[in-house]
């Protein structure tokens, strides 16, 4: 069974802090994703990666960056946290391929920026 | 611009009856559609998918219908059970030759099954 683990379930940070959200998957998946979920907006893609050190912007990358130094780990970085980045953050992974591979999600990190 | 829309934020259905969740999309390039289910305090879990070359896909109590001309898909759950109470997200993607498949999600519909 695929396991996607996000390091924190709840996190409280201050405005202007640099924040790291960590995600690890154990199924050797090539693709990894970061989303945020907000009421009335569904899930929106921030960044994704299809290989080590490779990354692509999603639909809402502003204010975020990512790091993928190892295949199993994908980090989301808030360079200077702001209150509008208070949200639920979800990490996902999937197999690479032209085939239709569903994404497997972690349980999320609820981040509050004060 | 919301490319995938779920216009019903919530739906309440009697146990044993049919639940129908709807989703509309605007991008005619989408060629793969998925439904995810999400319980509180958990991540979304994949439920069922359909390729644009089909108009129906069935998996047990769950059936997804795709109407490409109307740019509309629906998820039918028959019979509905209390454990089906959750938020349901539809998602769509465009085929890519290489790399990861980007999903575009709808806003979600909260389904409540009443005993």
PDB file of C-alpha atoms in Angstrom:
ATOM      1  CA  UNK A   1       0.000   0.000   0.000  1.00  0.00           C
ATOM      2  CA  UNK A   2       1.302   3.450  -0.922  1.00  0.00           C
ATOM      3  CA  UNK A   3       2.289   5.594   2.017  1.00  0.00           C
ATOM      4  CA  UNK A   4       2.710   9.352   1.677  1.00  0.00           C
ATOM      5  CA  UNK A   5       3.806  10.910   4.945  1.00  0.00           C
ATOM      6  CA  UNK A   6       3.740  14.604   5.741  1.00  0.00           C
ATOM      7  CA  UNK A   7       5.988  15.557   8.630  1.00  0.00           C
ATOM      8  CA  UNK A   8       3.493  17.700  10.558  1.00  0.00           C
ATOM      9  CA  UNK A   9      -0.283  17.565  10.923  1.00  0.00           C
ATOM     10  CA  UNK A  10      -0.492  21.076  12.399  1.00  0.00           C
ATOM     11  CA  UNK A  11       1.953  23.942  12.206  1.00  0.00           C
ATOM     12  CA  UNK A  12       1.796  27.517  13.491  1.00  0.00           C
ATOM     13  CA  UNK A  13       4.296  30.079  12.220  1.00  0.00           C
ATOM     14  CA  UNK A  14       4.746  33.827  12.233  1.00  0.00           C
ATOM     15  CA  UNK A  15       4.552  36.270   9.331  1.00  0.00           C
ATOM     16  CA  UNK A  16       7.905  36.601   7.597  1.00  0.00           C
ATOM     17  CA  UNK A  17       9.285  33.259   8.772  1.00  0.00           C
ATOM     18  CA  UNK A  18      10.765  30.760   6.326  1.00  0.00           C
ATOM     19  CA  UNK A  19       8.643  27.614   6.553  1.00  0.00           C
ATOM     20  CA  UNK A  20       9.485  24.095   5.421  1.00  0.00           C
ATOM     21  CA  UNK A  21       6.863  21.420   4.792  1.00  0.00           C
ATOM     22  CA  UNK A  22       8.237  17.934   4.257  1.00  0.00           C
ATOM     23  CA  UNK A  23       6.757  14.985   2.395  1.00  0.00           C
ATOM     24  CA  UNK A  24       8.086  11.440   2.020  1.00  0.00           C
ATOM     25  CA  UNK A  25       6.684   8.597  -0.078  1.00  0.00           C
ATOM     26  CA  UNK A  26       7.705   4.963   0.174  1.00  0.00           C
ATOM     27  CA  UNK A  27       6.664   3.554  -3.214  1.00  0.00           C
ATOM     28  CA  UNK A  28       9.481   4.749  -5.461  1.00  0.00           C
ATOM     29  CA  UNK A  29       7.130   7.080  -7.340  1.00  0.00           C
ATOM     30  CA  UNK A  30       8.686   9.416  -9.860  1.00  0.00           C
ATOM     31  CA  UNK A  31       6.093  12.178  -9.545  1.00  0.00           C
ATOM     32  CA  UNK A  32       5.406  14.266  -6.476  1.00  0.00           C
ATOM     33  CA  UNK A  33       3.017  17.188  -6.010  1.00  0.00           C
ATOM     34  CA  UNK A  34       2.140  19.939  -3.558  1.00  0.00           C
ATOM     35  CA  UNK A  35      -1.413  21.309  -3.348  1.00  0.00           C
ATOM     36  CA  UNK A  36      -3.233  23.649  -1.067  1.00  0.00           C
ATOM     37  CA  UNK A  37      -6.887  23.163  -0.188  1.00  0.00           C
ATOM     38  CA  UNK A  38      -9.087  26.131   0.663  1.00  0.00           C
ATOM     39  CA  UNK A  39     -12.868  26.215   1.261  1.00  0.00           C
ATOM     40  CA  UNK A  40     -14.792  26.819  -1.939  1.00  0.00           C
ATOM     41  CA  UNK A  41     -11.668  26.510  -4.085  1.00  0.00           C
ATOM     42  CA  UNK A  42     -10.900  22.802  -3.966  1.00  0.00           C
ATOM     43  CA  UNK A  43      -7.302  21.649  -4.410  1.00  0.00           C
ATOM     44  CA  UNK A  44      -4.927  23.916  -6.293  1.00  0.00           C
ATOM     45  CA  UNK A  45      -1.538  22.770  -7.559  1.00  0.00           C
ATOM     46  CA  UNK A  46       1.449  24.745  -6.282  1.00  0.00           C
ATOM     47  CA  UNK A  47       4.452  22.833  -7.670  1.00  0.00           C
ATOM     48  CA  UNK A  48       5.246  19.361  -8.885  1.00  0.00           C
ATOM     49  CA  UNK A  49       8.280  17.282  -9.719  1.00  0.00           C
ATOM     50  CA  UNK A  50       8.716  14.345 -12.110  1.00  0.00           C
ATOM     51  CA  UNK A  51      12.303  13.470 -11.182  1.00  0.00           C
ATOM     52  CA  UNK A  52      15.036  14.282  -8.713  1.00  0.00           C
ATOM     53  CA  UNK A  53      16.050  17.938  -9.003  1.00  0.00           C
ATOM     54  CA  UNK A  54      13.316  18.533 -11.598  1.00  0.00           C
ATOM     55  CA  UNK A  55      10.400  20.806 -10.808  1.00  0.00           C
ATOM     56  CA  UNK A  56       7.596  22.601 -12.578  1.00  0.00           C
ATOM     57  CA  UNK A  57       5.292  25.383 -11.489  1.00  0.00           C
ATOM     58  CA  UNK A  58       1.688  24.574 -10.924  1.00  0.00           C
ATOM     59  CA  UNK A  59      -1.203  27.004 -10.987  1.00  0.00           C
ATOM     60  CA  UNK A  60      -0.332  29.069  -7.892  1.00  0.00           C
ATOM     61  CA  UNK A  61       3.486  29.018  -7.364  1.00  0.00           C
ATOM     62  CA  UNK A  62       3.891  32.610  -6.158  1.00  0.00           C
ATOM     63  CA  UNK A  63       5.445  32.801  -2.707  1.00  0.00           C
ATOM     64  CA  UNK A  64       6.536  29.157  -2.738  1.00  0.00           C
ATOM     65  CA  UNK A  65       9.527  27.128  -3.821  1.00  0.00           C
ATOM     66  CA  UNK A  66      10.300  23.409  -3.712  1.00  0.00           C
ATOM     67  CA  UNK A  67      13.226  21.074  -3.338  1.00  0.00           C
ATOM     68  CA  UNK A  68      13.659  17.486  -4.465  1.00  0.00           C
ATOM     69  CA  UNK A  69      17.123  16.208  -3.649  1.00  0.00           C
ATOM     70  CA  UNK A  70      16.061  12.573  -3.221  1.00  0.00           C
ATOM     71  CA  UNK A  71      13.406  10.613  -5.070  1.00  0.00           C
ATOM     72  CA  UNK A  72      11.340   9.865  -1.982  1.00  0.00           C
ATOM     73  CA  UNK A  73      11.319  13.375  -0.510  1.00  0.00           C
ATOM     74  CA  UNK A  74       9.665  16.576  -1.746  1.00  0.00           C
ATOM     75  CA  UNK A  75       9.823  19.756   0.299  1.00  0.00           C
ATOM     76  CA  UNK A  76       7.645  22.846   0.015  1.00  0.00           C
ATOM     77  CA  UNK A  77       9.218  26.112   1.147  1.00  0.00           C
ATOM     78  CA  UNK A  78       7.428  29.312   2.025  1.00  0.00           C
ATOM     79  CA  UNK A  79      10.197  31.852   1.580  1.00  0.00           C
ATOM     80  CA  UNK A  80       8.570  34.549   3.735  1.00  0.00           C
ATOM     81  CA  UNK A  81       5.287  33.365   5.188  1.00  0.00           C
ATOM     82  CA  UNK A  82       2.244  35.594   4.896  1.00  0.00           C
ATOM     83  CA  UNK A  83      -1.223  35.301   6.414  1.00  0.00           C
ATOM     84  CA  UNK A  84      -2.788  34.473   3.038  1.00  0.00           C
ATOM     85  CA  UNK A  85      -0.734  31.272   3.045  1.00  0.00           C
ATOM     86  CA  UNK A  86      -2.752  29.925   5.964  1.00  0.00           C
ATOM     87  CA  UNK A  87      -4.232  26.765   4.469  1.00  0.00           C
ATOM     88  CA  UNK A  88      -4.315  22.977   4.359  1.00  0.00           C
ATOM     89  CA  UNK A  89      -1.318  21.689   2.389  1.00  0.00           C
ATOM     90  CA  UNK A  90      -1.492  18.287   0.718  1.00  0.00           C
ATOM     91  CA  UNK A  91       1.348  16.285  -0.779  1.00  0.00           C
ATOM     92  CA  UNK A  92       0.780  13.557  -3.363  1.00  0.00           C
ATOM     93  CA  UNK A  93       2.802  11.103  -5.415  1.00  0.00           C
ATOM     94  CA  UNK A  94       2.223   8.992  -8.517  1.00  0.00           C
ATOM     95  CA  UNK A  95       4.012   6.709 -10.929  1.00  0.00           C
ATOM     96  CA  UNK A  96       5.407   8.294 -14.064  1.00  0.00           C
ATOM     97  CA  UNK A  97       3.974   7.264 -17.348  1.00  0.00           C
ATOM     98  CA  UNK A  98       1.696   8.052 -20.201  1.00  0.00           C
ATOM     99  CA  UNK A  99      -0.765   5.754 -18.546  1.00  0.00           C
ATOM    100  CA  UNK A 100      -3.330   7.061 -16.199  1.00  0.00           C
ATOM    101  CA  UNK A 101      -1.751   6.835 -12.799  1.00  0.00           C
ATOM    102  CA  UNK A 102      -3.828   8.123  -9.880  1.00  0.00           C
ATOM    103  CA  UNK A 103      -2.167  10.337  -7.333  1.00  0.00           C
ATOM    104  CA  UNK A 104      -1.864   9.128  -3.741  1.00  0.00           C
ATOM    105  CA  UNK A 105      -2.189  11.764  -1.043  1.00  0.00           C
ATOM    106  CA  UNK A 106      -0.815  12.322   2.433  1.00  0.00           C
ATOM    107  CA  UNK A 107      -3.117  13.366   5.273  1.00  0.00           C
ATOM    108  CA  UNK A 108      -2.210  17.038   5.003  1.00  0.00           C
ATOM    109  CA  UNK A 109      -0.557  19.749   7.072  1.00  0.00           C
ATOM    110  CA  UNK A 110      -2.792  22.474   8.436  1.00  0.00           C
ATOM    111  CA  UNK A 111      -0.611  25.574   8.457  1.00  0.00           C
ATOM    112  CA  UNK A 112      -1.550  28.756  10.301  1.00  0.00           C
ATOM    113  CA  UNK A 113       0.427  31.955   9.742  1.00  0.00           C
ATOM    114  CA  UNK A 114      -0.073  34.514  12.505  1.00  0.00           C
TER     115      UNK A 114
ATOM    116  CA  UNK B   1     -10.881  30.814 -14.131  1.00  0.00           C
ATOM    117  CA  UNK B   2     -12.320  27.604 -12.722  1.00  0.00           C
ATOM    118  CA  UNK B   3     -11.830  24.960 -15.409  1.00  0.00           C
ATOM    119  CA  UNK B   4     -13.507  22.229 -13.364  1.00  0.00           C
ATOM    120  CA  UNK B   5     -16.671  23.120 -11.481  1.00  0.00           C
ATOM    121  CA  UNK B   6     -18.784  21.310  -8.953  1.00  0.00           C
ATOM    122  CA  UNK B   7     -21.781  23.577  -8.575  1.00  0.00           C
ATOM    123  CA  UNK B   8     -23.360  21.791  -5.616  1.00  0.00           C
ATOM    124  CA  UNK B   9     -21.408  22.427  -2.395  1.00  0.00           C
ATOM    125  CA  UNK B  10     -23.492  19.841  -0.559  1.00  0.00           C
ATOM    126  CA  UNK B  11     -25.886  16.951  -1.148  1.00  0.00           C
ATOM    127  CA  UNK B  12     -28.007  14.979   1.277  1.00  0.00           C
ATOM    128  CA  UNK B  13     -29.304  11.506   0.358  1.00  0.00           C
ATOM    129  CA  UNK B  14     -31.253   8.795   2.155  1.00  0.00           C
ATOM    130  CA  UNK B  15     -29.372   5.560   2.895  1.00  0.00           C
ATOM    131  CA  UNK B  16     -30.055   2.966   0.210  1.00  0.00           C
ATOM    132  CA  UNK B  17     -30.974   5.526  -2.451  1.00  0.00           C
ATOM    133  CA  UNK B  18     -28.851   6.733  -5.358  1.00  0.00           C
ATOM    134  CA  UNK B  19     -26.376   9.591  -4.911  1.00  0.00           C
ATOM    135  CA  UNK B  20     -25.536  11.600  -8.029  1.00  0.00           C
ATOM    136  CA  UNK B  21     -22.645  14.035  -7.924  1.00  0.00           C
ATOM    137  CA  UNK B  22     -22.079  16.328 -10.875  1.00  0.00           C
ATOM    138  CA  UNK B  23     -19.065  18.029 -12.401  1.00  0.00           C
ATOM    139  CA  UNK B  24     -18.670  20.358 -15.383  1.00  0.00           C
ATOM    140  CA  UNK B  25     -15.506  21.347 -17.192  1.00  0.00           C
ATOM    141  CA  UNK B  26     -14.580  23.983 -19.745  1.00  0.00           C
ATOM    142  CA  UNK B  27     -11.285  22.785 -21.234  1.00  0.00           C
ATOM    143  CA  UNK B  28     -11.997  20.519 -24.214  1.00  0.00           C
ATOM    144  CA  UNK B  29      -8.378  19.258 -24.068  1.00  0.00           C
ATOM    145  CA  UNK B  30      -9.059  17.311 -20.876  1.00  0.00           C
ATOM    146  CA  UNK B  31      -8.896  13.609 -21.699  1.00  0.00           C
ATOM    147  CA  UNK B  32      -8.883  11.882 -18.329  1.00  0.00           C
ATOM    148  CA  UNK B  33     -11.195  12.378 -15.385  1.00  0.00           C
ATOM    149  CA  UNK B  34     -11.067  11.126 -11.815  1.00  0.00           C
ATOM    150  CA  UNK B  35     -13.131  11.197  -8.660  1.00  0.00           C
ATOM    151  CA  UNK B  36     -11.562  11.413  -5.224  1.00  0.00           C
ATOM    152  CA  UNK B  37     -13.190  10.979  -1.841  1.00  0.00           C
ATOM    153  CA  UNK B  38     -12.022  12.822   1.261  1.00  0.00           C
ATOM    154  CA  UNK B  39     -12.836  12.183   4.902  1.00  0.00           C
ATOM    155  CA  UNK B  40     -12.092  14.873   7.521  1.00  0.00           C
ATOM    156  CA  UNK B  41      -8.467  14.911   8.706  1.00  0.00           C
ATOM    157  CA  UNK B  42      -7.412  12.541   5.903  1.00  0.00           C
ATOM    158  CA  UNK B  43      -5.998  13.058   2.449  1.00  0.00           C
ATOM    159  CA  UNK B  44      -8.146  12.445  -0.639  1.00  0.00           C
ATOM    160  CA  UNK B  45      -8.289   8.844  -1.842  1.00  0.00           C
ATOM    161  CA  UNK B  46      -8.736   7.812  -5.441  1.00  0.00           C
ATOM    162  CA  UNK B  47     -12.172   6.381  -6.193  1.00  0.00           C
ATOM    163  CA  UNK B  48     -12.725   5.874  -9.901  1.00  0.00           C
ATOM    164  CA  UNK B  49     -11.598   7.302 -13.238  1.00  0.00           C
ATOM    165  CA  UNK B  50     -12.656   7.467 -16.867  1.00  0.00           C
ATOM    166  CA  UNK B  51     -10.830   8.119 -20.093  1.00  0.00           C
ATOM    167  CA  UNK B  52     -12.341  10.395 -22.723  1.00  0.00           C
ATOM    168  CA  UNK B  53     -12.625   7.474 -25.143  1.00  0.00           C
ATOM    169  CA  UNK B  54     -15.310   5.987 -22.905  1.00  0.00           C
ATOM    170  CA  UNK B  55     -18.656   7.277 -21.713  1.00  0.00           C
ATOM    171  CA  UNK B  56     -19.092   5.009 -18.708  1.00  0.00           C
ATOM    172  CA  UNK B  57     -16.935   3.220 -16.160  1.00  0.00           C
ATOM    173  CA  UNK B  58     -18.234   1.060 -13.359  1.00  0.00           C
ATOM    174  CA  UNK B  59     -16.614  -0.244 -10.180  1.00  0.00           C
ATOM    175  CA  UNK B  60     -18.941  -1.937  -7.742  1.00  0.00           C
ATOM    176  CA  UNK B  61     -21.403   0.606  -6.371  1.00  0.00           C
ATOM    177  CA  UNK B  62     -19.682   3.468  -8.180  1.00  0.00           C
ATOM    178  CA  UNK B  63     -20.272   4.455 -11.803  1.00  0.00           C
ATOM    179  CA  UNK B  64     -18.875   7.472 -13.594  1.00  0.00           C
ATOM    180  CA  UNK B  65     -20.571   8.830 -16.714  1.00  0.00           C
ATOM    181  CA  UNK B  66     -18.914  11.174 -19.175  1.00  0.00           C
ATOM    182  CA  UNK B  67     -20.790  13.373 -21.665  1.00  0.00           C
ATOM    183  CA  UNK B  68     -18.089  15.009 -23.773  1.00  0.00           C
ATOM    184  CA  UNK B  69     -20.438  17.104 -25.880  1.00  0.00           C
ATOM    185  CA  UNK B  70     -21.877  18.667 -22.734  1.00  0.00           C
ATOM    186  CA  UNK B  71     -18.486  18.716 -20.963  1.00  0.00           C
ATOM    187  CA  UNK B  72     -20.130  17.041 -18.019  1.00  0.00           C
ATOM    188  CA  UNK B  73     -19.394  14.053 -15.832  1.00  0.00           C
ATOM    189  CA  UNK B  74     -21.278  12.516 -12.984  1.00  0.00           C
ATOM    190  CA  UNK B  75     -20.632   9.978 -10.249  1.00  0.00           C
ATOM    191  CA  UNK B  76     -23.430   7.627  -9.275  1.00  0.00           C
ATOM    192  CA  UNK B  77     -23.338   5.721  -5.993  1.00  0.00           C
ATOM    193  CA  UNK B  78     -25.896   2.917  -5.672  1.00  0.00           C
ATOM    194  CA  UNK B  79     -26.938   2.049  -3.049  1.00  0.00           C
ATOM    195  CA  UNK B  80     -25.678   4.867  -0.838  1.00  0.00           C
ATOM    196  CA  UNK B  81     -24.265   3.854   2.540  1.00  0.00           C
ATOM    197  CA  UNK B  82     -23.446   5.904   5.668  1.00  0.00           C
ATOM    198  CA  UNK B  83     -19.728   5.356   5.055  1.00  0.00           C
ATOM    199  CA  UNK B  84     -20.080   7.231   1.778  1.00  0.00           C
ATOM    200  CA  UNK B  85     -20.521  10.481   3.697  1.00  0.00           C
ATOM    201  CA  UNK B  86     -17.479  12.514   2.675  1.00  0.00           C
ATOM    202  CA  UNK B  87     -16.359  15.322   0.395  1.00  0.00           C
ATOM    203  CA  UNK B  88     -16.060  14.262  -3.249  1.00  0.00           C
ATOM    204  CA  UNK B  89     -13.733  16.011  -5.666  1.00  0.00           C
ATOM    205  CA  UNK B  90     -13.735  15.581  -9.408  1.00  0.00           C
ATOM    206  CA  UNK B  91     -10.478  16.190 -11.263  1.00  0.00           C
ATOM    207  CA  UNK B  92      -9.374  16.373 -14.881  1.00  0.00           C
ATOM    208  CA  UNK B  93      -6.107  16.233 -16.778  1.00  0.00           C
ATOM    209  CA  UNK B  94      -4.598  16.666 -20.215  1.00  0.00           C
ATOM    210  CA  UNK B  95      -2.395  13.902 -21.613  1.00  0.00           C
ATOM    211  CA  UNK B  96       1.319  14.684 -21.530  1.00  0.00           C
ATOM    212  CA  UNK B  97       3.971  12.841 -23.501  1.00  0.00           C
ATOM    213  CA  UNK B  98       6.364  12.868 -20.572  1.00  0.00           C
ATOM    214  CA  UNK B  99       6.528  14.078 -17.052  1.00  0.00           C
ATOM    215  CA  UNK B 100       3.841  14.244 -14.444  1.00  0.00           C
ATOM    216  CA  UNK B 101       0.163  14.472 -15.186  1.00  0.00           C
ATOM    217  CA  UNK B 102      -1.278  17.691 -13.790  1.00  0.00           C
ATOM    218  CA  UNK B 103      -4.705  17.427 -12.232  1.00  0.00           C
ATOM    219  CA  UNK B 104      -7.218  20.277 -12.080  1.00  0.00           C
ATOM    220  CA  UNK B 105      -9.702  19.825  -9.246  1.00  0.00           C
ATOM    221  CA  UNK B 106     -13.237  21.022  -8.695  1.00  0.00           C
ATOM    222  CA  UNK B 107     -14.336  22.725  -5.490  1.00  0.00           C
ATOM    223  CA  UNK B 108     -15.772  19.569  -3.957  1.00  0.00           C
ATOM    224  CA  UNK B 109     -19.268  18.396  -2.937  1.00  0.00           C
ATOM    225  CA  UNK B 110     -20.021  17.340   0.613  1.00  0.00           C
ATOM    226  CA  UNK B 111     -22.212  14.225   0.525  1.00  0.00           C
ATOM    227  CA  UNK B 112     -24.212  13.286   3.606  1.00  0.00           C
ATOM    228  CA  UNK B 113     -25.999   9.931   3.760  1.00  0.00           C
ATOM    229  CA  UNK B 114     -28.878   9.949   6.210  1.00  0.00           C
ATOM    230  CA  UNK B 115     -29.907   6.696   7.937  1.00  0.00           C
TER     231      UNK B 115
END
